């Protein structure tokens, strides 16, 4: 918990001045649900760790008994190359699980929590239902395990993607122009958080939008979305947000 507090303070010190100096949209630092998102920041990891432990460990053990020629070749590569390949593979599976979260009704109820912020900033990145994160991680890590990637390389890939996600949601006016076709930017992800479903049905990628371009969901925005958020009436407290996907409409 102490480490988590230090990390929060460090991130606050890095992102808040950047968002104040170069904002894309005028908004308060302590905006609506700031405290609630802090609860996500401090609590989600507990659920995620338990979930990963229950679901990934059996696959981890199984992968030790199913080494293929390909897995042996992969694991004999230099760590840095494995890390790069790990990121690309995690991105590919991350792209598809994200699209599924927008397509399948139950998954959308999980993912709607992440789309519920009306103000987008670095901390909004962590408002994700823990089950949503567990599914993302399973989709990304199981293929990497069976392909023979080392724990260090895919662990590194996942930590990198997590930190990048904070930048990705930051309220910073940064434009990478043509580089946005190669690297995922806040500019691309903001459209994905539009309240307008037609507008938001794009840019499912994380670190890179290459899979959006390959599968036809890439959108280069020419303006800021009018509003962020979702049509659904999502709850505003942590426990209620955890329960939300499991409740029927009439509740
Ligand atoms: Zn989404
Ligand atoms: Zn997001």
PDB file of C-alpha atoms and ligand atoms in Angstrom:
ATOM      1  CA  UNK A   1       0.000   0.000   0.000  1.00  0.00           C
ATOM      2  CA  UNK A   2       2.885   2.377   0.793  1.00  0.00           C
ATOM      3  CA  UNK A   3       4.371   1.691  -2.659  1.00  0.00           C
ATOM      4  CA  UNK A   4       0.983   2.337  -4.247  1.00  0.00           C
ATOM      5  CA  UNK A   5       0.671   5.672  -2.355  1.00  0.00           C
ATOM      6  CA  UNK A   6       4.141   6.746  -3.538  1.00  0.00           C
ATOM      7  CA  UNK A   7       3.244   5.741  -7.112  1.00  0.00           C
ATOM      8  CA  UNK A   8      -0.007   7.730  -6.933  1.00  0.00           C
ATOM      9  CA  UNK A   9       1.817  10.841  -5.676  1.00  0.00           C
ATOM     10  CA  UNK A  10       4.473  10.493  -8.390  1.00  0.00           C
ATOM     11  CA  UNK A  11       1.867  10.111 -11.125  1.00  0.00           C
ATOM     12  CA  UNK A  12      -0.074  13.079  -9.726  1.00  0.00           C
ATOM     13  CA  UNK A  13       3.102  15.194  -9.776  1.00  0.00           C
ATOM     14  CA  UNK A  14       3.846  14.196 -13.394  1.00  0.00           C
ATOM     15  CA  UNK A  15       0.388  14.348 -14.986  1.00  0.00           C
ATOM     16  CA  UNK A  16      -1.439  17.175 -13.178  1.00  0.00           C
ATOM     17  CA  UNK A  17       1.018  19.950 -14.173  1.00  0.00           C
ATOM     18  CA  UNK A  18       1.100  18.621 -17.760  1.00  0.00           C
ATOM     19  CA  UNK A  19      -2.704  18.622 -17.922  1.00  0.00           C
ATOM     20  CA  UNK A  20      -2.781  22.144 -16.456  1.00  0.00           C
ATOM     21  CA  UNK A  21      -0.122  23.510 -18.807  1.00  0.00           C
ATOM     22  CA  UNK A  22      -1.296  21.850 -22.023  1.00  0.00           C
ATOM     23  CA  UNK A  23      -4.985  20.976 -21.609  1.00  0.00           C
ATOM     24  CA  UNK A  24      -7.055  19.854 -24.571  1.00  0.00           C
ATOM     25  CA  UNK A  25     -10.221  20.632 -22.611  1.00  0.00           C
ATOM     26  CA  UNK A  26     -10.760  22.924 -19.623  1.00  0.00           C
ATOM     27  CA  UNK A  27     -11.662  20.793 -16.629  1.00  0.00           C
ATOM     28  CA  UNK A  28     -11.038  20.607 -12.905  1.00  0.00           C
ATOM     29  CA  UNK A  29      -8.241  18.469 -11.431  1.00  0.00           C
ATOM     30  CA  UNK A  30     -10.596  17.177  -8.750  1.00  0.00           C
ATOM     31  CA  UNK A  31     -13.412  16.572 -11.195  1.00  0.00           C
ATOM     32  CA  UNK A  32     -16.517  14.448 -10.675  1.00  0.00           C
ATOM     33  CA  UNK A  33     -15.650  10.958  -9.331  1.00  0.00           C
ATOM     34  CA  UNK A  34     -11.971  11.780  -8.791  1.00  0.00           C
ATOM     35  CA  UNK A  35     -12.125  10.136  -5.359  1.00  0.00           C
ATOM     36  CA  UNK A  36     -13.991   7.152  -6.748  1.00  0.00           C
ATOM     37  CA  UNK A  37     -11.274   6.671  -9.380  1.00  0.00           C
ATOM     38  CA  UNK A  38      -8.700   6.778  -6.609  1.00  0.00           C
ATOM     39  CA  UNK A  39     -10.528   3.826  -5.050  1.00  0.00           C
ATOM     40  CA  UNK A  40     -10.195   1.997  -8.397  1.00  0.00           C
ATOM     41  CA  UNK A  41      -6.482   2.848  -8.389  1.00  0.00           C
ATOM     42  CA  UNK A  42      -5.918   1.403  -4.909  1.00  0.00           C
ATOM     43  CA  UNK A  43      -8.390  -1.503  -4.893  1.00  0.00           C
ATOM     44  CA  UNK A  44      -8.580  -3.042  -8.375  1.00  0.00           C
ATOM     45  CA  UNK A  45      -5.163  -4.669  -8.179  1.00  0.00           C
ATOM     46  CA  UNK A  46      -6.328  -6.923  -5.322  1.00  0.00           C
ATOM     47  CA  UNK A  47      -9.160  -8.402  -7.437  1.00  0.00           C
ATOM     48  CA  UNK A  48      -6.970  -8.551 -10.533  1.00  0.00           C
ATOM     49  CA  UNK A  49      -4.169 -10.410  -8.722  1.00  0.00           C
ATOM     50  CA  UNK A  50      -6.622 -12.984  -7.351  1.00  0.00           C
ATOM     51  CA  UNK A  51      -8.297 -13.393 -10.762  1.00  0.00           C
ATOM     52  CA  UNK A  52      -4.992 -13.757 -12.617  1.00  0.00           C
ATOM     53  CA  UNK A  53      -3.773 -16.242 -10.015  1.00  0.00           C
ATOM     54  CA  UNK A  54      -6.890 -18.415 -10.389  1.00  0.00           C
ATOM     55  CA  UNK A  55      -7.116 -18.279 -14.203  1.00  0.00           C
ATOM     56  CA  UNK A  56      -3.541 -17.870 -15.465  1.00  0.00           C
ATOM     57  CA  UNK A  57      -1.645 -20.227 -13.150  1.00  0.00           C
ATOM     58  CA  UNK A  58      -3.316 -23.402 -14.570  1.00  0.00           C
ATOM     59  CA  UNK A  59      -2.418 -22.262 -18.120  1.00  0.00           C
ATOM     60  CA  UNK A  60       1.100 -21.422 -16.927  1.00  0.00           C
ATOM     61  CA  UNK A  61       1.554 -24.964 -15.568  1.00  0.00           C
ATOM     62  CA  UNK A  62      -0.012 -26.483 -18.697  1.00  0.00           C
ATOM     63  CA  UNK A  63       2.293 -24.464 -20.961  1.00  0.00           C
ATOM     64  CA  UNK A  64       5.322 -26.002 -19.210  1.00  0.00           C
ATOM     65  CA  UNK A  65       4.237 -29.423 -20.471  1.00  0.00           C
ATOM     66  CA  UNK A  66       3.411 -28.351 -24.001  1.00  0.00           C
ATOM     67  CA  UNK A  67       6.680 -26.842 -25.237  1.00  0.00           C
ATOM     68  CA  UNK A  68       6.684 -26.806 -29.010  1.00  0.00           C
ATOM     69  CA  UNK A  69       9.543 -26.238 -31.438  1.00  0.00           C
ATOM     70  CA  UNK A  70       8.205 -22.712 -31.943  1.00  0.00           C
ATOM     71  CA  UNK A  71       8.111 -22.067 -28.169  1.00  0.00           C
ATOM     72  CA  UNK A  72      11.727 -23.198 -27.825  1.00  0.00           C
ATOM     73  CA  UNK A  73      12.774 -20.875 -30.665  1.00  0.00           C
ATOM     74  CA  UNK A  74      10.849 -17.942 -29.162  1.00  0.00           C
ATOM     75  CA  UNK A  75      12.315 -18.383 -25.686  1.00  0.00           C
ATOM     76  CA  UNK A  76      15.860 -18.574 -27.035  1.00  0.00           C
ATOM     77  CA  UNK A  77      15.610 -15.054 -28.539  1.00  0.00           C
ATOM     78  CA  UNK A  78      17.124 -12.007 -26.783  1.00  0.00           C
ATOM     79  CA  UNK A  79      14.876 -10.504 -24.039  1.00  0.00           C
ATOM     80  CA  UNK A  80      14.476  -7.173 -25.853  1.00  0.00           C
ATOM     81  CA  UNK A  81      13.232  -8.866 -29.030  1.00  0.00           C
ATOM     82  CA  UNK A  82      10.839 -10.981 -26.986  1.00  0.00           C
ATOM     83  CA  UNK A  83       9.563  -7.815 -25.299  1.00  0.00           C
ATOM     84  CA  UNK A  84       8.901  -6.132 -28.648  1.00  0.00           C
ATOM     85  CA  UNK A  85       7.178  -9.217 -30.091  1.00  0.00           C
ATOM     86  CA  UNK A  86       5.273  -9.658 -26.810  1.00  0.00           C
ATOM     87  CA  UNK A  87       3.880  -6.122 -27.098  1.00  0.00           C
ATOM     88  CA  UNK A  88       2.714  -6.684 -30.705  1.00  0.00           C
ATOM     89  CA  UNK A  89       1.033 -10.014 -29.852  1.00  0.00           C
ATOM     90  CA  UNK A  90      -0.557  -8.570 -26.669  1.00  0.00           C
ATOM     91  CA  UNK A  91      -1.795  -5.644 -28.780  1.00  0.00           C
ATOM     92  CA  UNK A  92      -3.348  -7.972 -31.365  1.00  0.00           C
ATOM     93  CA  UNK A  93      -5.288  -9.933 -28.739  1.00  0.00           C
ATOM     94  CA  UNK A  94      -5.987  -6.744 -26.765  1.00  0.00           C
ATOM     95  CA  UNK A  95      -7.551  -5.233 -29.895  1.00  0.00           C
ATOM     96  CA  UNK A  96      -9.929  -8.162 -30.317  1.00  0.00           C
ATOM     97  CA  UNK A  97     -10.970  -8.499 -26.664  1.00  0.00           C
ATOM     98  CA  UNK A  98     -11.639  -4.749 -26.641  1.00  0.00           C
ATOM     99  CA  UNK A  99     -13.844  -5.040 -29.733  1.00  0.00           C
ATOM    100  CA  UNK A 100     -15.686  -7.947 -28.111  1.00  0.00           C
ATOM    101  CA  UNK A 101     -16.336  -5.789 -25.052  1.00  0.00           C
ATOM    102  CA  UNK A 102     -18.172  -3.380 -27.328  1.00  0.00           C
ATOM    103  CA  UNK A 103     -20.074  -6.122 -29.154  1.00  0.00           C
ATOM    104  CA  UNK A 104     -21.257  -8.660 -26.533  1.00  0.00           C
ATOM    105  CA  UNK A 105     -23.972  -7.193 -24.231  1.00  0.00           C
ATOM    106  CA  UNK A 106     -22.619  -8.589 -20.934  1.00  0.00           C
ATOM    107  CA  UNK A 107     -19.059  -7.563 -21.810  1.00  0.00           C
ATOM    108  CA  UNK A 108     -20.316  -4.098 -22.732  1.00  0.00           C
ATOM    109  CA  UNK A 109     -21.866  -3.742 -19.245  1.00  0.00           C
ATOM    110  CA  UNK A 110     -18.429  -4.517 -17.806  1.00  0.00           C
ATOM    111  CA  UNK A 111     -16.677  -2.151 -20.173  1.00  0.00           C
ATOM    112  CA  UNK A 112     -19.289   0.636 -19.820  1.00  0.00           C
ATOM    113  CA  UNK A 113     -17.710   1.413 -16.445  1.00  0.00           C
ATOM    114  CA  UNK A 114     -14.490   2.376 -18.240  1.00  0.00           C
ATOM    115  CA  UNK A 115     -16.445   4.515 -20.707  1.00  0.00           C
ATOM    116  CA  UNK A 116     -18.473   6.257 -18.011  1.00  0.00           C
ATOM    117  CA  UNK A 117     -16.132   9.206 -17.152  1.00  0.00           C
ATOM    118  CA  UNK A 118     -17.544  12.521 -18.329  1.00  0.00           C
ATOM    119  CA  UNK A 119     -14.114  14.106 -17.985  1.00  0.00           C
ATOM    120  CA  UNK A 120     -11.166  12.262 -19.391  1.00  0.00           C
ATOM    121  CA  UNK A 121      -7.798  12.486 -17.667  1.00  0.00           C
ATOM    122  CA  UNK A 122      -4.873  10.269 -16.582  1.00  0.00           C
ATOM    123  CA  UNK A 123      -6.792   8.922 -13.572  1.00  0.00           C
ATOM    124  CA  UNK A 124      -9.877   8.049 -15.648  1.00  0.00           C
ATOM    125  CA  UNK A 125      -7.677   5.349 -17.223  1.00  0.00           C
ATOM    126  CA  UNK A 126      -7.916   3.258 -14.062  1.00  0.00           C
ATOM    127  CA  UNK A 127     -11.714   3.239 -13.914  1.00  0.00           C
ATOM    128  CA  UNK A 128     -11.989  -0.261 -15.326  1.00  0.00           C
ATOM    129  CA  UNK A 129     -14.046  -3.114 -13.922  1.00  0.00           C
ATOM    130  CA  UNK A 130     -11.514  -5.645 -12.512  1.00  0.00           C
ATOM    131  CA  UNK A 131     -13.168  -8.463 -14.492  1.00  0.00           C
ATOM    132  CA  UNK A 132     -12.630  -6.407 -17.656  1.00  0.00           C
ATOM    133  CA  UNK A 133      -8.910  -6.187 -16.791  1.00  0.00           C
ATOM    134  CA  UNK A 134      -8.721  -9.910 -15.959  1.00  0.00           C
ATOM    135  CA  UNK A 135     -10.236 -10.789 -19.360  1.00  0.00           C
ATOM    136  CA  UNK A 136      -7.837  -8.427 -21.126  1.00  0.00           C
ATOM    137  CA  UNK A 137      -4.875  -9.991 -19.336  1.00  0.00           C
ATOM    138  CA  UNK A 138      -6.041 -13.545 -20.025  1.00  0.00           C
ATOM    139  CA  UNK A 139      -6.444 -12.808 -23.711  1.00  0.00           C
ATOM    140  CA  UNK A 140      -2.986 -11.241 -23.841  1.00  0.00           C
ATOM    141  CA  UNK A 141      -1.005 -13.609 -21.634  1.00  0.00           C
ATOM    142  CA  UNK A 142      -2.283 -17.088 -22.523  1.00  0.00           C
ATOM    143  CA  UNK A 143      -1.098 -16.922 -26.173  1.00  0.00           C
ATOM    144  CA  UNK A 144       2.227 -15.507 -24.982  1.00  0.00           C
ATOM    145  CA  UNK A 145       2.629 -18.356 -22.497  1.00  0.00           C
ATOM    146  CA  UNK A 146       2.003 -21.028 -25.124  1.00  0.00           C
ATOM    147  CA  UNK A 147       4.252 -19.284 -27.636  1.00  0.00           C
ATOM    148  CA  UNK A 148       7.103 -19.628 -25.138  1.00  0.00           C
ATOM    149  CA  UNK A 149       7.614 -15.989 -24.131  1.00  0.00           C
ATOM    150  CA  UNK A 150       9.363 -15.593 -20.812  1.00  0.00           C
ATOM    151  CA  UNK A 151       7.450 -14.291 -17.779  1.00  0.00           C
ATOM    152  CA  UNK A 152       9.804 -11.287 -17.739  1.00  0.00           C
ATOM    153  CA  UNK A 153       9.113 -10.303 -21.340  1.00  0.00           C
ATOM    154  CA  UNK A 154       5.327 -10.500 -21.221  1.00  0.00           C
ATOM    155  CA  UNK A 155       5.274  -9.088 -17.674  1.00  0.00           C
ATOM    156  CA  UNK A 156       7.306  -6.179 -19.029  1.00  0.00           C
ATOM    157  CA  UNK A 157       4.949  -5.782 -22.004  1.00  0.00           C
ATOM    158  CA  UNK A 158       1.902  -5.648 -19.727  1.00  0.00           C
ATOM    159  CA  UNK A 159       3.430  -3.151 -17.276  1.00  0.00           C
ATOM    160  CA  UNK A 160       4.461  -0.945 -20.203  1.00  0.00           C
ATOM    161  CA  UNK A 161       0.925  -1.063 -21.668  1.00  0.00           C
ATOM    162  CA  UNK A 162      -0.546  -0.195 -18.222  1.00  0.00           C
ATOM    163  CA  UNK A 163       1.577   2.932 -17.824  1.00  0.00           C
ATOM    164  CA  UNK A 164       0.984   3.939 -21.398  1.00  0.00           C
ATOM    165  CA  UNK A 165      -2.745   3.778 -20.704  1.00  0.00           C
ATOM    166  CA  UNK A 166      -2.423   6.666 -18.199  1.00  0.00           C
ATOM    167  CA  UNK A 167      -0.819   8.850 -20.866  1.00  0.00           C
ATOM    168  CA  UNK A 168      -3.383   7.623 -23.380  1.00  0.00           C
ATOM    169  CA  UNK A 169      -6.268   9.050 -21.314  1.00  0.00           C
ATOM    170  CA  UNK A 170      -4.490  12.226 -20.202  1.00  0.00           C
ATOM    171  CA  UNK A 171      -6.107  15.580 -20.895  1.00  0.00           C
ATOM    172  CA  UNK A 172      -3.040  16.769 -22.774  1.00  0.00           C
ATOM    173  CA  UNK A 173      -3.033  18.567 -26.089  1.00  0.00           C
ATOM    174  CA  UNK A 174      -0.443  16.463 -27.859  1.00  0.00           C
ATOM    175  CA  UNK A 175      -0.562  15.791 -31.569  1.00  0.00           C
ATOM    176  CA  UNK A 176       1.752  13.349 -33.248  1.00  0.00           C
ATOM    177  CA  UNK A 177       0.285  13.967 -36.734  1.00  0.00           C
ATOM    178  CA  UNK A 178       1.427  11.193 -39.135  1.00  0.00           C
ATOM    179  CA  UNK A 179       3.001   9.238 -36.242  1.00  0.00           C
ATOM    180  CA  UNK A 180      -0.560   8.657 -34.982  1.00  0.00           C
ATOM    181  CA  UNK A 181      -0.849   6.049 -37.730  1.00  0.00           C
ATOM    182  CA  UNK A 182       1.852   4.065 -35.947  1.00  0.00           C
ATOM    183  CA  UNK A 183       1.551   5.023 -32.264  1.00  0.00           C
ATOM    184  CA  UNK A 184      -1.636   5.181 -30.204  1.00  0.00           C
ATOM    185  CA  UNK A 185      -2.194   8.717 -28.881  1.00  0.00           C
ATOM    186  CA  UNK A 186      -4.639  10.455 -26.497  1.00  0.00           C
ATOM    187  CA  UNK A 187      -6.038  12.160 -29.605  1.00  0.00           C
ATOM    188  CA  UNK A 188      -7.085   8.795 -31.079  1.00  0.00           C
ATOM    189  CA  UNK A 189      -8.412   7.385 -27.811  1.00  0.00           C
ATOM    190  CA  UNK A 190     -10.559  10.453 -27.002  1.00  0.00           C
ATOM    191  CA  UNK A 191     -12.806   9.699 -29.991  1.00  0.00           C
ATOM    192  CA  UNK A 192     -13.239   6.185 -28.651  1.00  0.00           C
ATOM    193  CA  UNK A 193     -14.623   7.707 -25.412  1.00  0.00           C
ATOM    194  CA  UNK A 194     -17.209   9.820 -27.254  1.00  0.00           C
ATOM    195  CA  UNK A 195     -20.753   9.518 -25.922  1.00  0.00           C
ATOM    196  CA  UNK A 196     -21.928   9.298 -29.540  1.00  0.00           C
ATOM    197  CA  UNK A 197     -21.856   5.541 -30.324  1.00  0.00           C
ATOM    198  CA  UNK A 198     -21.360   6.118 -34.051  1.00  0.00           C
ATOM    199  CA  UNK A 199     -18.321   8.250 -33.304  1.00  0.00           C
ATOM    200  CA  UNK A 200     -16.865   5.977 -30.609  1.00  0.00           C
ATOM    201  CA  UNK A 201     -17.041   2.732 -32.579  1.00  0.00           C
ATOM    202  CA  UNK A 202     -13.390   2.997 -33.606  1.00  0.00           C
ATOM    203  CA  UNK A 203      -9.781   3.055 -32.351  1.00  0.00           C
ATOM    204  CA  UNK A 204      -9.821  -0.102 -30.234  1.00  0.00           C
ATOM    205  CA  UNK A 205      -6.026  -0.351 -30.246  1.00  0.00           C
ATOM    206  CA  UNK A 206      -3.753   0.628 -27.366  1.00  0.00           C
ATOM    207  CA  UNK A 207      -0.070   1.227 -27.996  1.00  0.00           C
ATOM    208  CA  UNK A 208      -0.526   1.091 -31.723  1.00  0.00           C
ATOM    209  CA  UNK A 209      -3.440   1.683 -34.093  1.00  0.00           C
ATOM    210  CA  UNK A 210      -2.053  -0.710 -36.725  1.00  0.00           C
ATOM    211  CA  UNK A 211      -4.703  -3.352 -36.017  1.00  0.00           C
ATOM    212  CA  UNK A 212      -7.444  -0.716 -36.315  1.00  0.00           C
ATOM    213  CA  UNK A 213      -6.047   0.078 -39.751  1.00  0.00           C
ATOM    214  CA  UNK A 214      -5.811  -3.595 -40.741  1.00  0.00           C
ATOM    215  CA  UNK A 215      -9.355  -4.400 -39.544  1.00  0.00           C
ATOM    216  CA  UNK A 216     -11.008  -1.175 -40.716  1.00  0.00           C
ATOM    217  CA  UNK A 217     -11.795   0.565 -37.410  1.00  0.00           C
ATOM    218  CA  UNK A 218      -9.253   3.376 -37.541  1.00  0.00           C
ATOM    219  CA  UNK A 219     -10.506   6.937 -37.266  1.00  0.00           C
ATOM    220  CA  UNK A 220      -8.276  10.002 -37.326  1.00  0.00           C
ATOM    221  CA  UNK A 221     -10.270  12.663 -35.464  1.00  0.00           C
ATOM    222  CA  UNK A 222     -10.786  16.112 -36.917  1.00  0.00           C
ATOM    223  CA  UNK A 223     -12.416  17.446 -33.731  1.00  0.00           C
ATOM    224  CA  UNK A 224     -12.889  16.715 -30.040  1.00  0.00           C
ATOM    225  CA  UNK A 225     -15.946  14.666 -29.131  1.00  0.00           C
ATOM    226  CA  UNK A 226     -18.783  16.914 -27.915  1.00  0.00           C
ATOM    227  CA  UNK A 227     -19.243  14.761 -24.810  1.00  0.00           C
ATOM    228  CA  UNK A 228     -17.493  11.800 -23.206  1.00  0.00           C
ATOM    229  CA  UNK A 229     -19.432   9.039 -21.472  1.00  0.00           C
ATOM    230  CA  UNK A 230     -22.146   6.470 -22.117  1.00  0.00           C
ATOM    231  CA  UNK A 231     -25.899   6.525 -22.671  1.00  0.00           C
ATOM    232  CA  UNK A 232     -26.452   4.102 -19.789  1.00  0.00           C
ATOM    233  CA  UNK A 233     -27.070   5.363 -16.307  1.00  0.00           C
ATOM    234  CA  UNK A 234     -23.925   3.973 -14.688  1.00  0.00           C
ATOM    235  CA  UNK A 235     -23.411   4.153 -10.909  1.00  0.00           C
ATOM    236  CA  UNK A 236     -20.963   6.583  -9.371  1.00  0.00           C
ATOM    237  CA  UNK A 237     -19.572   4.615  -6.418  1.00  0.00           C
ATOM    238  CA  UNK A 238     -16.961   1.875  -6.481  1.00  0.00           C
ATOM    239  CA  UNK A 239     -18.985  -1.023  -5.073  1.00  0.00           C
ATOM    240  CA  UNK A 240     -22.019  -0.121  -7.209  1.00  0.00           C
ATOM    241  CA  UNK A 241     -19.765  -0.020 -10.294  1.00  0.00           C
ATOM    242  CA  UNK A 242     -18.453  -3.506  -9.477  1.00  0.00           C
ATOM    243  CA  UNK A 243     -22.013  -4.796  -9.179  1.00  0.00           C
ATOM    244  CA  UNK A 244     -23.368  -2.958 -12.236  1.00  0.00           C
ATOM    245  CA  UNK A 245     -22.659  -5.657 -14.912  1.00  0.00           C
ATOM    246  CA  UNK A 246     -24.416  -8.277 -12.806  1.00  0.00           C
ATOM    247  CA  UNK A 247     -27.626  -6.342 -12.327  1.00  0.00           C
ATOM    248  CA  UNK A 248     -30.637  -6.571 -14.580  1.00  0.00           C
ATOM    249  CA  UNK A 249     -31.949  -3.423 -16.264  1.00  0.00           C
ATOM    250  CA  UNK A 250     -34.945  -2.959 -13.993  1.00  0.00           C
ATOM    251  CA  UNK A 251     -32.833  -2.735 -10.826  1.00  0.00           C
TER     252      UNK A 251
HETATM  253 ZN1  LIG B   1     -13.809   0.730 -25.285  1.00  0.00          ZN
HETATM  254 ZN1  LIG B   2     -10.135   4.297 -22.392  1.00  0.00          ZN
END
